[in-house]
Amino acid sequence: MQNKGLVKFFAILFALVSIYQLSFTFVANGIKKDAKAYAEQKLAQIKKKPTPGQPLPELNTLEVSYLDSLKKVEVFSLGFADYTYEDVSNKQINKGLDLEGGINVILQISVKDVLRGLANESKNAVFNKALDNAAKIQQGNESYLDAFFRAFDEAAAGTSVKLASPDIFANRNLSDEINFNMTNDQVKKVIRRKVDESVDSAFGVLRKRIDKFGVTQPNIAKLGQTGRILVELPGAKDEDRIKKLLQSTAQLEFWETYRLDELGGFLQTANETLKITEKSTATAAAPTANDSIAKMLGNSKSKDSVAGAKGNNPLLDKLTLVGGPVLGTVSVQDTAKVNSYLRRPEIRNLLPADKRFAKFVWSKGTTKKDPKTNKESQTFELYALKGNKDNKAPLSGGVIVDARDTFDQMGKPAVSMQMNGQGAKVWEEMTGKAYTDKGFIAIVLDNVVYSAPGVSSGPIAGGRSEISGNFDVAETKDLANVLRAGKLPAAAEIVQSEVVGPSLGQKAIDAGTISSIVGLILVCFWMMFYYGKAGLYANMALIVNLLFLFGILASLGAVLTLPGIAGIVLTLGTAVDANIIIYERAKEELRDGKSLSDAVRSSYGWKGAMRSIIDANVTHVLTGAILFIFGTGPIQGFATTLLIGIFTTLFTSIFIARIFIDKDVASNKPLAFTTPITKNWFTGFNFDYIGIKKYSYIFSSLVVVVSCVSFYFNGLDEGVDFVGGRTFQVKFTKAVEPSVIAEALTKEFGTTVEAKVFGDDDQLKLTTKYKIKDESVDTDREVNEKLYNALKSYFPGTSYEQFINNFDGKKIGVLQSSKVGAAISADIKTNSFWAVIGAMAIVGLYLIISFRKWQYSLGAIAAVFHDVIFVLGVYSLFYKYAPFHMEMDQHFIAAILTVIGYSMNDTVIVFDRVREFLAGDRKGHFKDVVNASINTTLSRTLNTSLTMIMVLLIMFIFGGESIRGFVFAMLIGIIVGTYSSLFIATPVLVDTMNKSAIDDIEKRHFTDQ
């Protein structure tokens, strides 16, 4: 190997960088343990001496408080740099929601607002009564829309009012779909679709916002027909920022504003009118406020113009006048009072006729600290917008086509926007008018003024504008994100916000970690047992590989999830596989009589093991790249880990292990790549795989047929991710074990029920797919009764009604219930499907280019599809009888992807040997050459499979119930993948090769000897 020194330098450099990156994870984990210990100790102290009337704080709240207190505190020093906890937490490897938990938010898209909009803000008494009554009569799992239809039928009884009345839904906005001759049932179908479209629109907007927010693998799901959207953000801790991001409707508007000199008279008159009805209290109003008004009105005798002393002005003692577009500033505690004054009909009637539609709004707010008292105070600026009878802004955010976070001329965070052609035209007109009239244009987001600049350089062409104001950098990033994603079709209210516990449970995580380590130790032991000292070198390369892999994940800020672990498992297998290929080739060269030095050089050469390794890894890279580009969520997470692992594996397998091997060669130390026990294993093996192809075809065809029949009759145990289900948030009287609850519920329902910690240990989120396609009221009642029957032993003295129904002050039982829509929306399913198909097509194309014959590609793809159908068939046949769950969910997809990657890798190794023998002087018929290729690579195939199987088997036995189904899919897939590489891929290659090609091969290779 040339440039050994350079390789060593980079290896040491990468190792140091990886250790540096991983150090933050270790420090962060230690601090989190300290936070948990502190919270437990603090809670115990509070319980011993509770404060009367004060509720006990939650454990999680205390933990978060402890961690927040360390955000700006230096907790880690490396000599050349010091890091706060915020720095450390940003650089650690985060675990996904399925491993660590995160923020769980349920957004309620206001179906009531959607219906109002569809009815064109109808004033019909029956319609509005039904809207108000719907929330009151809504029961159990019933959606608001269903409750509205029931309420409407009741309210309209005995009247001629219909849903298709001209003043309800048969309006001009819906004239293309609803006419006044339609029945209520016909209209209901249209309205259901329209409401679904609104929720789908909100779902899409939220998906875009969260994708840009930077959270890896978010889970967003529509909750049935309730108008609710579930958002799970793994590792997210900043609840306030999340709430703001999700709830913002992004109603961006541009308004002309009134100046203080235009409304000063109104404010003075309003103040005088309020004196009659209000008893003013002394406030800290500026003594120059009324002087300012007097000056504006042309009255130099300011003292005479002020009726009454300071403290006797209900409005002006609270409003400190400013000037320009800002009417005045108000302390935060006085904003509600000023609002109530300005909304009074008798006060609004004082507005001049040409200003009667004036719209009073507030700024974002400014916080200042008094240097003397060190206390903070918050004030808001009052603006008056030039409203109109339609209450519509001259220009809205709908014209924004792009938005970017930036900095203004003062170096403060801002948002730059680009408008479309129509918006640019209106913007030029507005700015031109403001320039001529010396006016101001307010930029208003969700009814809050962020800035109101004047125009000093003439009309602004091109449609570019900027929002500046009291922002921080995170706010401008989020605002730009929201503007790019678009606005929500209706108001979104957060009806629930929780910190969700890990779905696998801490016990399962610990068990999975231990089992992975045990599996790794077994693999290392096997490599040393089979290859001796060379196996030790491979193990050292494997450890370095893991160090590099996790170091890169940490440096990229990646989030570790269960599918990501699948990618790591595959990386471990392929890492050992590369060394196995090299070692087996070295053994062959040594058997041919070459010296150790020549054998090593040949095995690491292109004609030795390198071509096979590169071909196998190129197929991995192509698969991973396609999955990363087209995949979403778990598929993309899997692809990321896989791609990183491929490159770390190539480096460590080819360079790190060889450093030790070359050292032995240079020192003339013996290195046999075997042990005395394994020296002759698989040598001289000569099995006729092609000769028994009809039996393998029969067996595989039978499996495929049985699987397809099972798909038709049994189907698959599709998880809630795919088919939806019913969820119940249940609060128990004390901490419970999720696995015990899940077992009791599964027995009652006769189907798998998922139970995971939701917030505290005494609160669970229960999910079942029982009769999910039956949405009748009777089925909802049946599900509720089964839930109660299974859990009533945990709620002594609680009746069915108390357990199920919601009421104020409810503390135990079902706190929230809903029907769950598919967690993977239709577009994600479609993208996943085409990503896998696309990956297979690209890999197939590569194999055609690499091997110069399409038969190789067909054989490999046939083997892969065979493996997928086999695994699906096993799950279809046995999910009803297995002692562990065999659901088809997002994690199952990751397992299938692992199987595809491994099967393709294994097949390519065999095909590379076939190509080598056909290009060489191997003698025999075509099928003899193919058989020899399989037999000579058998040790590679079985060793690679065995190392993978050992890891997976240990994880399956000791890894915990929550990951057992996921691991089982990979375990079956690896076994089947090994079989298909030997008995399916190569026979397909032989059978599809045309006769002329076979004749040509046999002319060159056949001999009578």
PDB file of C-alpha atoms in Angstrom, residues 437-566:
ATOM      1  CA  ASP A 437     -48.766  61.867   0.691  1.00  0.00           C
ATOM      2  CA  LYS A 438     -45.789  61.472   3.048  1.00  0.00           C
ATOM      3  CA  GLY A 439     -47.604  58.510   4.498  1.00  0.00           C
ATOM      4  CA  PHE A 440     -46.605  55.183   5.991  1.00  0.00           C
ATOM      5  CA  ILE A 441     -47.286  51.538   5.092  1.00  0.00           C
ATOM      6  CA  ALA A 442     -47.771  49.091   7.959  1.00  0.00           C
ATOM      7  CA  ILE A 443     -46.565  45.522   7.510  1.00  0.00           C
ATOM      8  CA  VAL A 444     -48.997  43.431   9.537  1.00  0.00           C
ATOM      9  CA  LEU A 445     -48.642  39.739  10.365  1.00  0.00           C
ATOM     10  CA  ASP A 446     -51.525  38.006  12.121  1.00  0.00           C
ATOM     11  CA  ASN A 447     -53.001  41.393  13.101  1.00  0.00           C
ATOM     12  CA  VAL A 448     -49.731  42.586  14.655  1.00  0.00           C
ATOM     13  CA  VAL A 449     -47.741  45.501  13.184  1.00  0.00           C
ATOM     14  CA  TYR A 450     -44.077  44.599  12.748  1.00  0.00           C
ATOM     15  CA  SER A 451     -43.004  47.815  11.091  1.00  0.00           C
ATOM     16  CA  ALA A 452     -44.558  50.883   9.431  1.00  0.00           C
ATOM     17  CA  PRO A 453     -41.907  52.513   7.280  1.00  0.00           C
ATOM     18  CA  GLY A 454     -42.325  55.688   5.284  1.00  0.00           C
ATOM     19  CA  VAL A 455     -41.290  55.978   1.632  1.00  0.00           C
ATOM     20  CA  SER A 456     -38.585  58.569   1.019  1.00  0.00           C
ATOM     21  CA  SER A 457     -37.260  57.659  -2.439  1.00  0.00           C
ATOM     22  CA  GLY A 458     -40.324  57.323  -4.638  1.00  0.00           C
ATOM     23  CA  PRO A 459     -42.386  54.288  -5.740  1.00  0.00           C
ATOM     24  CA  ILE A 460     -40.715  50.910  -5.169  1.00  0.00           C
ATOM     25  CA  ALA A 461     -40.718  48.756  -8.292  1.00  0.00           C
ATOM     26  CA  GLY A 462     -39.877  45.065  -8.613  1.00  0.00           C
ATOM     27  CA  GLY A 463     -41.948  43.765  -5.719  1.00  0.00           C
ATOM     28  CA  ARG A 464     -39.166  43.497  -3.150  1.00  0.00           C
ATOM     29  CA  SER A 465     -39.925  44.441   0.452  1.00  0.00           C
ATOM     30  CA  GLU A 466     -38.532  43.864   3.890  1.00  0.00           C
ATOM     31  CA  ILE A 467     -40.000  43.296   7.343  1.00  0.00           C
ATOM     32  CA  SER A 468     -37.861  44.652  10.144  1.00  0.00           C
ATOM     33  CA  GLY A 469     -38.705  45.118  13.771  1.00  0.00           C
ATOM     34  CA  ASN A 470     -38.042  43.678  17.173  1.00  0.00           C
ATOM     35  CA  PHE A 471     -36.849  40.244  15.924  1.00  0.00           C
ATOM     36  CA  ASP A 472     -34.224  37.783  16.946  1.00  0.00           C
ATOM     37  CA  VAL A 473     -32.496  35.501  14.429  1.00  0.00           C
ATOM     38  CA  ALA A 474     -34.676  32.452  15.231  1.00  0.00           C
ATOM     39  CA  GLU A 475     -37.839  34.509  14.715  1.00  0.00           C
ATOM     40  CA  THR A 476     -36.786  35.725  11.284  1.00  0.00           C
ATOM     41  CA  LYS A 477     -35.927  32.173  10.230  1.00  0.00           C
ATOM     42  CA  ASP A 478     -39.320  30.923  11.399  1.00  0.00           C
ATOM     43  CA  LEU A 479     -41.176  33.862   9.838  1.00  0.00           C
ATOM     44  CA  ALA A 480     -39.466  33.350   6.474  1.00  0.00           C
ATOM     45  CA  ASN A 481     -40.283  29.647   6.739  1.00  0.00           C
ATOM     46  CA  VAL A 482     -43.953  30.366   7.476  1.00  0.00           C
ATOM     47  CA  LEU A 483     -44.245  32.836   4.593  1.00  0.00           C
ATOM     48  CA  ARG A 484     -42.683  30.378   2.135  1.00  0.00           C
ATOM     49  CA  ALA A 485     -44.891  27.505   3.324  1.00  0.00           C
ATOM     50  CA  GLY A 486     -48.057  29.579   3.069  1.00  0.00           C
ATOM     51  CA  LYS A 487     -50.885  30.346   5.434  1.00  0.00           C
ATOM     52  CA  LEU A 488     -53.220  27.992   7.219  1.00  0.00           C
ATOM     53  CA  PRO A 489     -56.730  27.861   5.721  1.00  0.00           C
ATOM     54  CA  ALA A 490     -58.291  28.363   9.154  1.00  0.00           C
ATOM     55  CA  ALA A 491     -57.231  29.215  12.675  1.00  0.00           C
ATOM     56  CA  ALA A 492     -55.237  26.483  14.427  1.00  0.00           C
ATOM     57  CA  GLU A 493     -55.550  26.157  18.170  1.00  0.00           C
ATOM     58  CA  ILE A 494     -53.252  23.951  20.213  1.00  0.00           C
ATOM     59  CA  VAL A 495     -55.657  21.851  22.250  1.00  0.00           C
ATOM     60  CA  GLN A 496     -52.931  19.688  23.739  1.00  0.00           C
ATOM     61  CA  SER A 497     -49.203  20.015  24.228  1.00  0.00           C
ATOM     62  CA  GLU A 498     -47.185  17.327  25.950  1.00  0.00           C
ATOM     63  CA  VAL A 499     -43.678  15.988  26.213  1.00  0.00           C
ATOM     64  CA  VAL A 500     -44.014  12.476  24.852  1.00  0.00           C
ATOM     65  CA  GLY A 501     -42.099   9.534  26.321  1.00  0.00           C
ATOM     66  CA  PRO A 502     -40.065   7.276  24.031  1.00  0.00           C
ATOM     67  CA  SER A 503     -42.250   4.772  22.225  1.00  0.00           C
ATOM     68  CA  LEU A 504     -39.780   1.988  22.816  1.00  0.00           C
ATOM     69  CA  GLY A 505     -39.574   2.657  26.527  1.00  0.00           C
ATOM     70  CA  GLN A 506     -36.358   3.117  28.452  1.00  0.00           C
ATOM     71  CA  LYS A 507     -36.195  -0.569  29.337  1.00  0.00           C
ATOM     72  CA  ALA A 508     -36.396  -1.543  25.687  1.00  0.00           C
ATOM     73  CA  ILE A 509     -33.684   0.998  24.796  1.00  0.00           C
ATOM     74  CA  ASP A 510     -31.375  -0.386  27.480  1.00  0.00           C
ATOM     75  CA  ALA A 511     -32.090  -3.961  26.415  1.00  0.00           C
ATOM     76  CA  GLY A 512     -31.515  -3.093  22.771  1.00  0.00           C
ATOM     77  CA  THR A 513     -28.211  -1.378  23.583  1.00  0.00           C
ATOM     78  CA  ILE A 514     -26.963  -4.320  25.630  1.00  0.00           C
ATOM     79  CA  SER A 515     -28.038  -6.845  23.011  1.00  0.00           C
ATOM     80  CA  SER A 516     -26.305  -4.847  20.255  1.00  0.00           C
ATOM     81  CA  ILE A 517     -23.081  -4.798  22.255  1.00  0.00           C
ATOM     82  CA  VAL A 518     -23.332  -8.537  22.951  1.00  0.00           C
ATOM     83  CA  GLY A 519     -23.952  -9.155  19.244  1.00  0.00           C
ATOM     84  CA  LEU A 520     -20.952  -7.029  18.326  1.00  0.00           C
ATOM     85  CA  ILE A 521     -18.773  -8.978  20.744  1.00  0.00           C
ATOM     86  CA  LEU A 522     -19.959 -12.255  19.199  1.00  0.00           C
ATOM     87  CA  VAL A 523     -19.112 -10.976  15.705  1.00  0.00           C
ATOM     88  CA  CYS A 524     -15.648  -9.969  16.855  1.00  0.00           C
ATOM     89  CA  PHE A 525     -15.179 -13.357  18.504  1.00  0.00           C
ATOM     90  CA  TRP A 526     -16.269 -15.158  15.323  1.00  0.00           C
ATOM     91  CA  MET A 527     -13.871 -13.145  13.157  1.00  0.00           C
ATOM     92  CA  MET A 528     -10.957 -14.068  15.442  1.00  0.00           C
ATOM     93  CA  PHE A 529     -12.105 -17.692  15.646  1.00  0.00           C
ATOM     94  CA  TYR A 530     -12.359 -18.018  11.845  1.00  0.00           C
ATOM     95  CA  TYR A 531      -9.502 -15.786  10.633  1.00  0.00           C
ATOM     96  CA  GLY A 532      -7.158 -15.716  13.612  1.00  0.00           C
ATOM     97  CA  LYS A 533      -4.866 -12.706  13.847  1.00  0.00           C
ATOM     98  CA  ALA A 534      -6.305 -11.261  10.624  1.00  0.00           C
ATOM     99  CA  GLY A 535      -9.729 -11.375  12.307  1.00  0.00           C
ATOM    100  CA  LEU A 536      -8.320  -9.261  15.142  1.00  0.00           C
ATOM    101  CA  TYR A 537      -7.206  -6.659  12.607  1.00  0.00           C
ATOM    102  CA  ALA A 538     -10.691  -6.686  11.050  1.00  0.00           C
ATOM    103  CA  ASN A 539     -12.178  -6.133  14.503  1.00  0.00           C
ATOM    104  CA  MET A 540      -9.901  -3.174  15.092  1.00  0.00           C
ATOM    105  CA  ALA A 541     -11.004  -1.727  11.748  1.00  0.00           C
ATOM    106  CA  LEU A 542     -14.641  -2.345  12.737  1.00  0.00           C
ATOM    107  CA  ILE A 543     -14.241  -0.408  16.001  1.00  0.00           C
ATOM    108  CA  VAL A 544     -12.610   2.482  14.142  1.00  0.00           C
ATOM    109  CA  ASN A 545     -15.448   2.318  11.615  1.00  0.00           C
ATOM    110  CA  LEU A 546     -18.036   2.740  14.380  1.00  0.00           C
ATOM    111  CA  LEU A 547     -16.051   5.635  15.812  1.00  0.00           C
ATOM    112  CA  PHE A 548     -15.973   7.374  12.429  1.00  0.00           C
ATOM    113  CA  LEU A 549     -19.652   6.634  11.771  1.00  0.00           C
ATOM    114  CA  PHE A 550     -20.912   8.087  15.052  1.00  0.00           C
ATOM    115  CA  GLY A 551     -18.465  10.969  14.822  1.00  0.00           C
ATOM    116  CA  ILE A 552     -19.836  11.976  11.416  1.00  0.00           C
ATOM    117  CA  LEU A 553     -23.424  11.593  12.651  1.00  0.00           C
ATOM    118  CA  ALA A 554     -22.600  13.878  15.561  1.00  0.00           C
ATOM    119  CA  SER A 555     -20.868  16.469  13.359  1.00  0.00           C
ATOM    120  CA  LEU A 556     -23.883  16.560  11.017  1.00  0.00           C
ATOM    121  CA  GLY A 557     -26.316  17.014  13.905  1.00  0.00           C
ATOM    122  CA  ALA A 558     -28.106  13.836  12.857  1.00  0.00           C
ATOM    123  CA  VAL A 559     -30.945  12.341  14.880  1.00  0.00           C
ATOM    124  CA  LEU A 560     -30.651   8.672  15.730  1.00  0.00           C
ATOM    125  CA  THR A 561     -33.847   6.707  15.164  1.00  0.00           C
ATOM    126  CA  LEU A 562     -34.811   3.070  14.906  1.00  0.00           C
ATOM    127  CA  PRO A 563     -34.504   3.079  11.099  1.00  0.00           C
ATOM    128  CA  GLY A 564     -31.115   4.734  11.573  1.00  0.00           C
ATOM    129  CA  ILE A 565     -30.093   1.825  13.779  1.00  0.00           C
ATOM    130  CA  ALA A 566     -31.101  -0.464  10.916  1.00  0.00           C
TER     131      ALA A 566
END
